[in-house]
Amino acid sequence: MPPMIEQERQEIRERFELTMDLYELGEAMMRQNLRREHPEASEAEIEELLVAWLQKRPGAEYGDAPGRPGRLP
């Protein structure tokens, strides 16, 4: 494989790894927030609250892109 292509692939891998690291950090921060808000909750309950939060997507209910929400055919 030409060096430029290999370098581009490595950069893509690194960016993806960084994206996943940031996602995991955000999830850990939200778990901590949920523990503070619900100190009596078990780990299973915290996990349920986290999943519900991820599904609701506060602030991005209609996606992350600007514009009006629409339906796909």
Backbone as XML, in Angstrom:
<?xml version="1.0"?>
<chain id="A" units="angstrom">
  <residue number="1" name="MET">
    <atom name="N" x="0.849" y="-1.179" z="0.000"/>
    <atom name="CA" x="0.000" y="0.000" z="0.000"/>
    <atom name="C" x="0.894" y="1.241" z="0.000"/>
  </residue>
  <residue number="2" name="PRO">
    <atom name="N" x="0.566" y="2.242" z="-0.828"/>
    <atom name="CA" x="1.368" y="3.473" z="-0.854"/>
    <atom name="C" x="1.374" y="4.148" z="0.517"/>
  </residue>
  <residue number="3" name="PRO">
    <atom name="N" x="2.505" y="4.781" z="0.857"/>
    <atom name="CA" x="2.622" y="5.414" z="2.185"/>
    <atom name="C" x="1.529" y="6.437" z="2.486"/>
  </residue>
  <residue number="4" name="MET">
    <atom name="N" x="1.095" y="7.211" z="1.486"/>
    <atom name="CA" x="0.054" y="8.220" z="1.733"/>
    <atom name="C" x="-1.258" y="7.574" z="2.147"/>
  </residue>
  <residue number="5" name="ILE">
    <atom name="N" x="-1.608" y="6.489" z="1.481"/>
    <atom name="CA" x="-2.858" y="5.805" z="1.814"/>
    <atom name="C" x="-2.771" y="5.221" z="3.214"/>
  </residue>
  <residue number="6" name="GLU">
    <atom name="N" x="-1.639" y="4.620" z="3.545"/>
    <atom name="CA" x="-1.469" y="4.053" z="4.887"/>
    <atom name="C" x="-1.524" y="5.154" z="5.940"/>
  </residue>
  <residue number="7" name="GLN">
    <atom name="N" x="-0.934" y="6.299" z="5.661"/>
    <atom name="CA" x="-0.969" y="7.424" z="6.599"/>
    <atom name="C" x="-2.405" y="7.912" z="6.790"/>
  </residue>
  <residue number="8" name="GLU">
    <atom name="N" x="-3.162" y="8.018" z="5.705"/>
    <atom name="CA" x="-4.559" y="8.444" z="5.806"/>
    <atom name="C" x="-5.376" y="7.449" z="6.618"/>
  </residue>
  <residue number="9" name="ARG">
    <atom name="N" x="-5.140" y="6.170" z="6.395"/>
    <atom name="CA" x="-5.865" y="5.143" z="7.151"/>
    <atom name="C" x="-5.530" y="5.236" z="8.636"/>
  </residue>
  <residue number="10" name="GLN">
    <atom name="N" x="-4.260" y="5.491" z="8.950"/>
    <atom name="CA" x="-3.854" y="5.629" z="10.346"/>
    <atom name="C" x="-4.535" y="6.840" z="10.979"/>
  </residue>
  <residue number="11" name="GLU">
    <atom name="N" x="-4.611" y="7.946" z="10.251"/>
    <atom name="CA" x="-5.277" y="9.144" z="10.770"/>
    <atom name="C" x="-6.759" y="8.881" z="11.015"/>
  </residue>
  <residue number="12" name="ILE">
    <atom name="N" x="-7.386" y="8.165" z="10.116"/>
    <atom name="CA" x="-8.802" y="7.819" z="10.294"/>
    <atom name="C" x="-8.975" y="6.958" z="11.536"/>
  </residue>
  <residue number="13" name="ARG">
    <atom name="N" x="-8.106" y="5.966" z="11.711"/>
    <atom name="CA" x="-8.176" y="5.110" z="12.909"/>
    <atom name="C" x="-8.026" y="5.936" z="14.180"/>
  </residue>
  <residue number="14" name="GLU">
    <atom name="N" x="-7.050" y="6.845" z="14.175"/>
    <atom name="CA" x="-6.807" y="7.671" z="15.362"/>
    <atom name="C" x="-8.002" y="8.570" z="15.670"/>
  </residue>
  <residue number="15" name="ARG">
    <atom name="N" x="-8.594" y="9.151" z="14.640"/>
    <atom name="CA" x="-9.771" y="9.999" z="14.855"/>
    <atom name="C" x="-10.945" y="9.192" z="15.393"/>
  </residue>
  <residue number="16" name="PHE">
    <atom name="N" x="-11.122" y="7.998" z="14.855"/>
    <atom name="CA" x="-12.215" y="7.152" z="15.328"/>
    <atom name="C" x="-11.991" y="6.749" z="16.784"/>
  </residue>
  <residue number="17" name="GLU">
    <atom name="N" x="-10.757" y="6.380" z="17.125"/>
    <atom name="CA" x="-10.447" y="6.033" z="18.516"/>
    <atom name="C" x="-10.713" y="7.215" z="19.437"/>
  </residue>
  <residue number="18" name="LEU">
    <atom name="N" x="-10.343" y="8.411" z="19.016"/>
    <atom name="CA" x="-10.602" y="9.604" z="19.819"/>
    <atom name="C" x="-12.101" y="9.828" z="19.979"/>
  </residue>
  <residue number="19" name="THR">
    <atom name="N" x="-12.855" y="9.637" z="18.909"/>
    <atom name="CA" x="-14.308" y="9.772" z="18.969"/>
    <atom name="C" x="-14.893" y="8.813" z="19.991"/>
  </residue>
  <residue number="20" name="MET">
    <atom name="N" x="-14.454" y="7.567" z="19.958"/>
    <atom name="CA" x="-14.975" y="6.575" z="20.898"/>
    <atom name="C" x="-14.550" y="6.897" z="22.331"/>
  </residue>
  <residue number="21" name="ASP">
    <atom name="N" x="-13.320" y="7.367" z="22.513"/>
    <atom name="CA" x="-12.865" y="7.765" z="23.852"/>
    <atom name="C" x="-13.730" y="8.897" z="24.400"/>
  </residue>
  <residue number="22" name="LEU">
    <atom name="N" x="-14.039" y="9.878" z="23.556"/>
    <atom name="CA" x="-14.879" y="10.994" z="23.998"/>
    <atom name="C" x="-16.296" y="10.531" z="24.324"/>
  </residue>
  <residue number="23" name="TYR">
    <atom name="N" x="-16.813" y="9.602" z="23.530"/>
    <atom name="CA" x="-18.141" y="9.052" z="23.812"/>
    <atom name="C" x="-18.139" y="8.359" z="25.177"/>
  </residue>
  <residue number="24" name="GLU">
    <atom name="N" x="-17.129" y="7.527" z="25.419"/>
    <atom name="CA" x="-17.049" y="6.819" z="26.702"/>
    <atom name="C" x="-16.911" y="7.795" z="27.863"/>
  </residue>
  <residue number="25" name="LEU">
    <atom name="N" x="-16.147" y="8.856" z="27.677"/>
    <atom name="CA" x="-16.003" y="9.869" z="28.724"/>
    <atom name="C" x="-17.341" y="10.547" z="29.002"/>
  </residue>
  <residue number="26" name="GLY">
    <atom name="N" x="-18.059" y="10.916" z="27.949"/>
    <atom name="CA" x="-19.371" y="11.539" z="28.124"/>
    <atom name="C" x="-20.347" y="10.627" z="28.836"/>
  </residue>
  <residue number="27" name="GLU">
    <atom name="N" x="-20.310" y="9.346" z="28.483"/>
    <atom name="CA" x="-21.192" y="8.377" z="29.132"/>
    <atom name="C" x="-20.834" y="8.233" z="30.614"/>
  </residue>
  <residue number="28" name="ALA">
    <atom name="N" x="-19.553" y="8.194" z="30.920"/>
    <atom name="CA" x="-19.118" y="8.095" z="32.319"/>
    <atom name="C" x="-19.534" y="9.337" z="33.105"/>
  </residue>
  <residue number="29" name="MET">
    <atom name="N" x="-19.433" y="10.508" z="32.480"/>
    <atom name="CA" x="-19.849" y="11.742" z="33.153"/>
    <atom name="C" x="-21.347" y="11.729" z="33.429"/>
  </residue>
  <residue number="30" name="MET">
    <atom name="N" x="-22.137" y="11.254" z="32.471"/>
    <atom name="CA" x="-23.581" y="11.204" z="32.678"/>
    <atom name="C" x="-23.931" y="10.195" z="33.763"/>
  </residue>
  <residue number="31" name="ARG">
    <atom name="N" x="-23.240" y="9.066" z="33.788"/>
    <atom name="CA" x="-23.471" y="8.086" z="34.861"/>
    <atom name="C" x="-23.231" y="8.733" z="36.225"/>
  </residue>
  <residue number="32" name="GLN">
    <atom name="N" x="-22.151" y="9.499" z="36.327"/>
    <atom name="CA" x="-21.839" y="10.166" z="37.593"/>
    <atom name="C" x="-22.927" y="11.175" z="37.946"/>
  </residue>
  <residue number="33" name="ASN">
    <atom name="N" x="-23.405" y="11.929" z="36.970"/>
    <atom name="CA" x="-24.509" y="12.868" z="37.218"/>
    <atom name="C" x="-25.745" y="12.131" z="37.716"/>
  </residue>
  <residue number="34" name="LEU">
    <atom name="N" x="-26.054" y="11.008" z="37.082"/>
    <atom name="CA" x="-27.230" y="10.231" z="37.497"/>
    <atom name="C" x="-27.058" y="9.690" z="38.910"/>
  </residue>
  <residue number="35" name="ARG">
    <atom name="N" x="-25.846" y="9.285" z="39.268"/>
    <atom name="CA" x="-25.603" y="8.807" z="40.639"/>
    <atom name="C" x="-25.828" y="9.927" z="41.651"/>
  </residue>
  <residue number="36" name="ARG">
    <atom name="N" x="-25.408" y="11.150" z="41.289"/>
    <atom name="CA" x="-25.625" y="12.290" z="42.189"/>
    <atom name="C" x="-27.108" y="12.611" z="42.323"/>
  </residue>
  <residue number="37" name="GLU">
    <atom name="N" x="-27.826" y="12.541" z="41.191"/>
    <atom name="CA" x="-29.256" y="12.851" z="41.208"/>
    <atom name="C" x="-30.081" y="11.756" z="41.874"/>
  </residue>
  <residue number="38" name="HIS">
    <atom name="N" x="-29.603" y="10.524" z="41.838"/>
    <atom name="CA" x="-30.333" y="9.366" z="42.366"/>
    <atom name="C" x="-29.401" y="8.528" z="43.245"/>
  </residue>
  <residue number="39" name="PRO">
    <atom name="N" x="-29.002" y="9.057" z="44.402"/>
    <atom name="CA" x="-28.023" y="8.341" z="45.233"/>
    <atom name="C" x="-28.513" y="6.982" z="45.732"/>
  </residue>
  <residue number="40" name="GLU">
    <atom name="N" x="-29.823" y="6.795" z="45.765"/>
    <atom name="CA" x="-30.375" y="5.530" z="46.254"/>
    <atom name="C" x="-30.462" y="4.471" z="45.154"/>
  </residue>
  <residue number="41" name="ALA">
    <atom name="N" x="-30.211" y="4.844" z="43.911"/>
    <atom name="CA" x="-30.389" y="3.931" z="42.771"/>
    <atom name="C" x="-29.276" y="2.887" z="42.713"/>
  </residue>
  <residue number="42" name="SER">
    <atom name="N" x="-29.665" y="1.685" z="42.312"/>
    <atom name="CA" x="-28.690" y="0.609" z="42.106"/>
    <atom name="C" x="-27.977" y="0.837" z="40.772"/>
  </residue>
  <residue number="43" name="GLU">
    <atom name="N" x="-26.919" y="0.063" z="40.529"/>
    <atom name="CA" x="-26.209" y="0.177" z="39.254"/>
    <atom name="C" x="-27.124" y="-0.170" z="38.085"/>
  </residue>
  <residue number="44" name="ALA">
    <atom name="N" x="-27.993" y="-1.154" z="38.274"/>
    <atom name="CA" x="-28.939" y="-1.527" z="37.213"/>
    <atom name="C" x="-29.898" y="-0.369" z="36.922"/>
  </residue>
  <residue number="45" name="GLU">
    <atom name="N" x="-30.351" y="0.313" z="37.969"/>
    <atom name="CA" x="-31.249" y="1.457" z="37.776"/>
    <atom name="C" x="-30.525" y="2.616" z="37.087"/>
  </residue>
  <residue number="46" name="ILE">
    <atom name="N" x="-29.266" y="2.832" z="37.464"/>
    <atom name="CA" x="-28.471" y="3.877" z="36.814"/>
    <atom name="C" x="-28.318" y="3.552" z="35.334"/>
  </residue>
  <residue number="47" name="GLU">
    <atom name="N" x="-28.077" y="2.289" z="35.027"/>
    <atom name="CA" x="-27.940" y="1.876" z="33.626"/>
    <atom name="C" x="-29.241" y="2.124" z="32.861"/>
  </residue>
  <residue number="48" name="GLU">
    <atom name="N" x="-30.374" y="1.821" z="33.484"/>
    <atom name="CA" x="-31.674" y="2.081" z="32.846"/>
    <atom name="C" x="-31.869" y="3.577" z="32.594"/>
  </residue>
  <residue number="49" name="LEU">
    <atom name="N" x="-31.511" y="4.393" z="33.575"/>
    <atom name="CA" x="-31.629" y="5.845" z="33.417"/>
    <atom name="C" x="-30.710" y="6.353" z="32.304"/>
  </residue>
  <residue number="50" name="LEU">
    <atom name="N" x="-29.513" y="5.793" z="32.232"/>
    <atom name="CA" x="-28.572" y="6.189" z="31.188"/>
    <atom name="C" x="-29.108" y="5.828" z="29.805"/>
  </residue>
  <residue number="51" name="VAL">
    <atom name="N" x="-29.627" y="4.626" z="29.657"/>
    <atom name="CA" x="-30.185" y="4.201" z="28.368"/>
    <atom name="C" x="-31.353" y="5.102" z="27.976"/>
  </residue>
  <residue number="52" name="ALA">
    <atom name="N" x="-32.205" y="5.423" z="28.939"/>
    <atom name="CA" x="-33.341" y="6.312" z="28.654"/>
    <atom name="C" x="-32.842" y="7.686" z="28.216"/>
  </residue>
  <residue number="53" name="TRP">
    <atom name="N" x="-31.811" y="8.187" z="28.875"/>
    <atom name="CA" x="-31.246" y="9.484" z="28.517"/>
    <atom name="C" x="-30.656" y="9.440" z="27.105"/>
  </residue>
  <residue number="54" name="LEU">
    <atom name="N" x="-29.938" y="8.379" z="26.787"/>
    <atom name="CA" x="-29.353" y="8.244" z="25.450"/>
    <atom name="C" x="-30.429" y="8.184" z="24.372"/>
  </residue>
  <residue number="55" name="GLN">
    <atom name="N" x="-31.534" y="7.527" z="24.670"/>
    <atom name="CA" x="-32.607" y="7.413" z="23.690"/>
    <atom name="C" x="-33.356" y="8.727" z="23.512"/>
  </residue>
  <residue number="56" name="LYS">
    <atom name="N" x="-33.470" y="9.502" z="24.595"/>
    <atom name="CA" x="-34.178" y="10.784" z="24.522"/>
    <atom name="C" x="-33.332" y="11.838" z="23.814"/>
  </residue>
  <residue number="57" name="ARG">
    <atom name="N" x="-32.026" y="11.808" z="24.034"/>
    <atom name="CA" x="-31.082" y="12.742" z="23.422"/>
    <atom name="C" x="-31.443" y="14.194" z="23.707"/>
  </residue>
  <residue number="58" name="PRO">
    <atom name="N" x="-31.465" y="14.611" z="24.958"/>
    <atom name="CA" x="-31.821" y="15.990" z="25.284"/>
    <atom name="C" x="-30.978" y="16.995" z="24.492"/>
  </residue>
  <residue number="59" name="GLY">
    <atom name="N" x="-31.668" y="17.921" z="23.855"/>
    <atom name="CA" x="-30.987" y="18.925" z="23.057"/>
    <atom name="C" x="-30.775" y="18.519" z="21.612"/>
  </residue>
  <residue number="60" name="ALA">
    <atom name="N" x="-30.984" y="17.246" z="21.309"/>
    <atom name="CA" x="-30.816" y="16.770" z="19.925"/>
    <atom name="C" x="-31.901" y="15.747" z="19.601"/>
  </residue>
  <residue number="61" name="GLU">
    <atom name="N" x="-33.110" y="16.030" z="20.048"/>
    <atom name="CA" x="-34.211" y="15.086" z="19.870"/>
    <atom name="C" x="-34.461" y="14.734" z="18.411"/>
  </residue>
  <residue number="62" name="TYR">
    <atom name="N" x="-34.179" y="15.700" z="17.517"/>
    <atom name="CA" x="-34.450" y="15.495" z="16.093"/>
    <atom name="C" x="-33.177" y="15.290" z="15.286"/>
  </residue>
  <residue number="63" name="GLY">
    <atom name="N" x="-32.089" y="14.994" z="15.955"/>
    <atom name="CA" x="-30.819" y="14.769" z="15.265"/>
    <atom name="C" x="-29.829" y="15.881" z="15.548"/>
  </residue>
  <residue number="64" name="ASP">
    <atom name="N" x="-28.648" y="15.720" z="15.024"/>
    <atom name="CA" x="-27.569" y="16.660" z="15.289"/>
    <atom name="C" x="-27.390" y="17.707" z="14.198"/>
  </residue>
  <residue number="65" name="ALA">
    <atom name="N" x="-28.116" y="17.569" z="13.109"/>
    <atom name="CA" x="-27.937" y="18.486" z="11.984"/>
    <atom name="C" x="-28.914" y="19.655" z="12.089"/>
  </residue>
  <residue number="66" name="PRO">
    <atom name="N" x="-28.525" y="20.814" z="11.561"/>
    <atom name="CA" x="-29.449" y="21.945" z="11.561"/>
    <atom name="C" x="-30.574" y="21.720" z="10.561"/>
  </residue>
  <residue number="67" name="GLY">
    <atom name="N" x="-31.632" y="22.454" z="10.728"/>
    <atom name="CA" x="-32.751" y="22.365" z="9.797"/>
    <atom name="C" x="-33.973" y="21.750" z="10.437"/>
  </residue>
  <residue number="68" name="ARG">
    <atom name="N" x="-35.007" y="21.623" z="9.632"/>
    <atom name="CA" x="-36.267" y="21.070" z="10.121"/>
    <atom name="C" x="-36.234" y="19.553" z="10.067"/>
  </residue>
  <residue number="69" name="PRO">
    <atom name="N" x="-36.868" y="18.904" z="11.034"/>
    <atom name="CA" x="-36.948" y="17.446" z="10.967"/>
    <atom name="C" x="-37.846" y="17.021" z="9.810"/>
  </residue>
  <residue number="70" name="GLY">
    <atom name="N" x="-37.530" y="15.934" z="9.200"/>
    <atom name="CA" x="-38.336" y="15.403" z="8.108"/>
    <atom name="C" x="-38.379" y="13.888" z="8.185"/>
  </residue>
  <residue number="71" name="ARG">
    <atom name="N" x="-39.205" y="13.313" z="7.359"/>
    <atom name="CA" x="-39.326" y="11.854" z="7.325"/>
    <atom name="C" x="-38.598" y="11.309" z="6.104"/>
  </residue>
  <residue number="72" name="LEU">
    <atom name="N" x="-37.980" y="10.170" z="6.303"/>
    <atom name="CA" x="-37.355" y="9.485" z="5.179"/>
    <atom name="C" x="-38.404" y="8.636" z="4.484"/>
  </residue>
  <residue number="73" name="PRO">
    <atom name="N" x="-38.290" y="8.489" z="3.179"/>
    <atom name="CA" x="-39.289" y="7.674" z="2.458"/>
    <atom name="C" x="-39.237" y="6.218" z="2.873"/>
  </residue>
</chain>
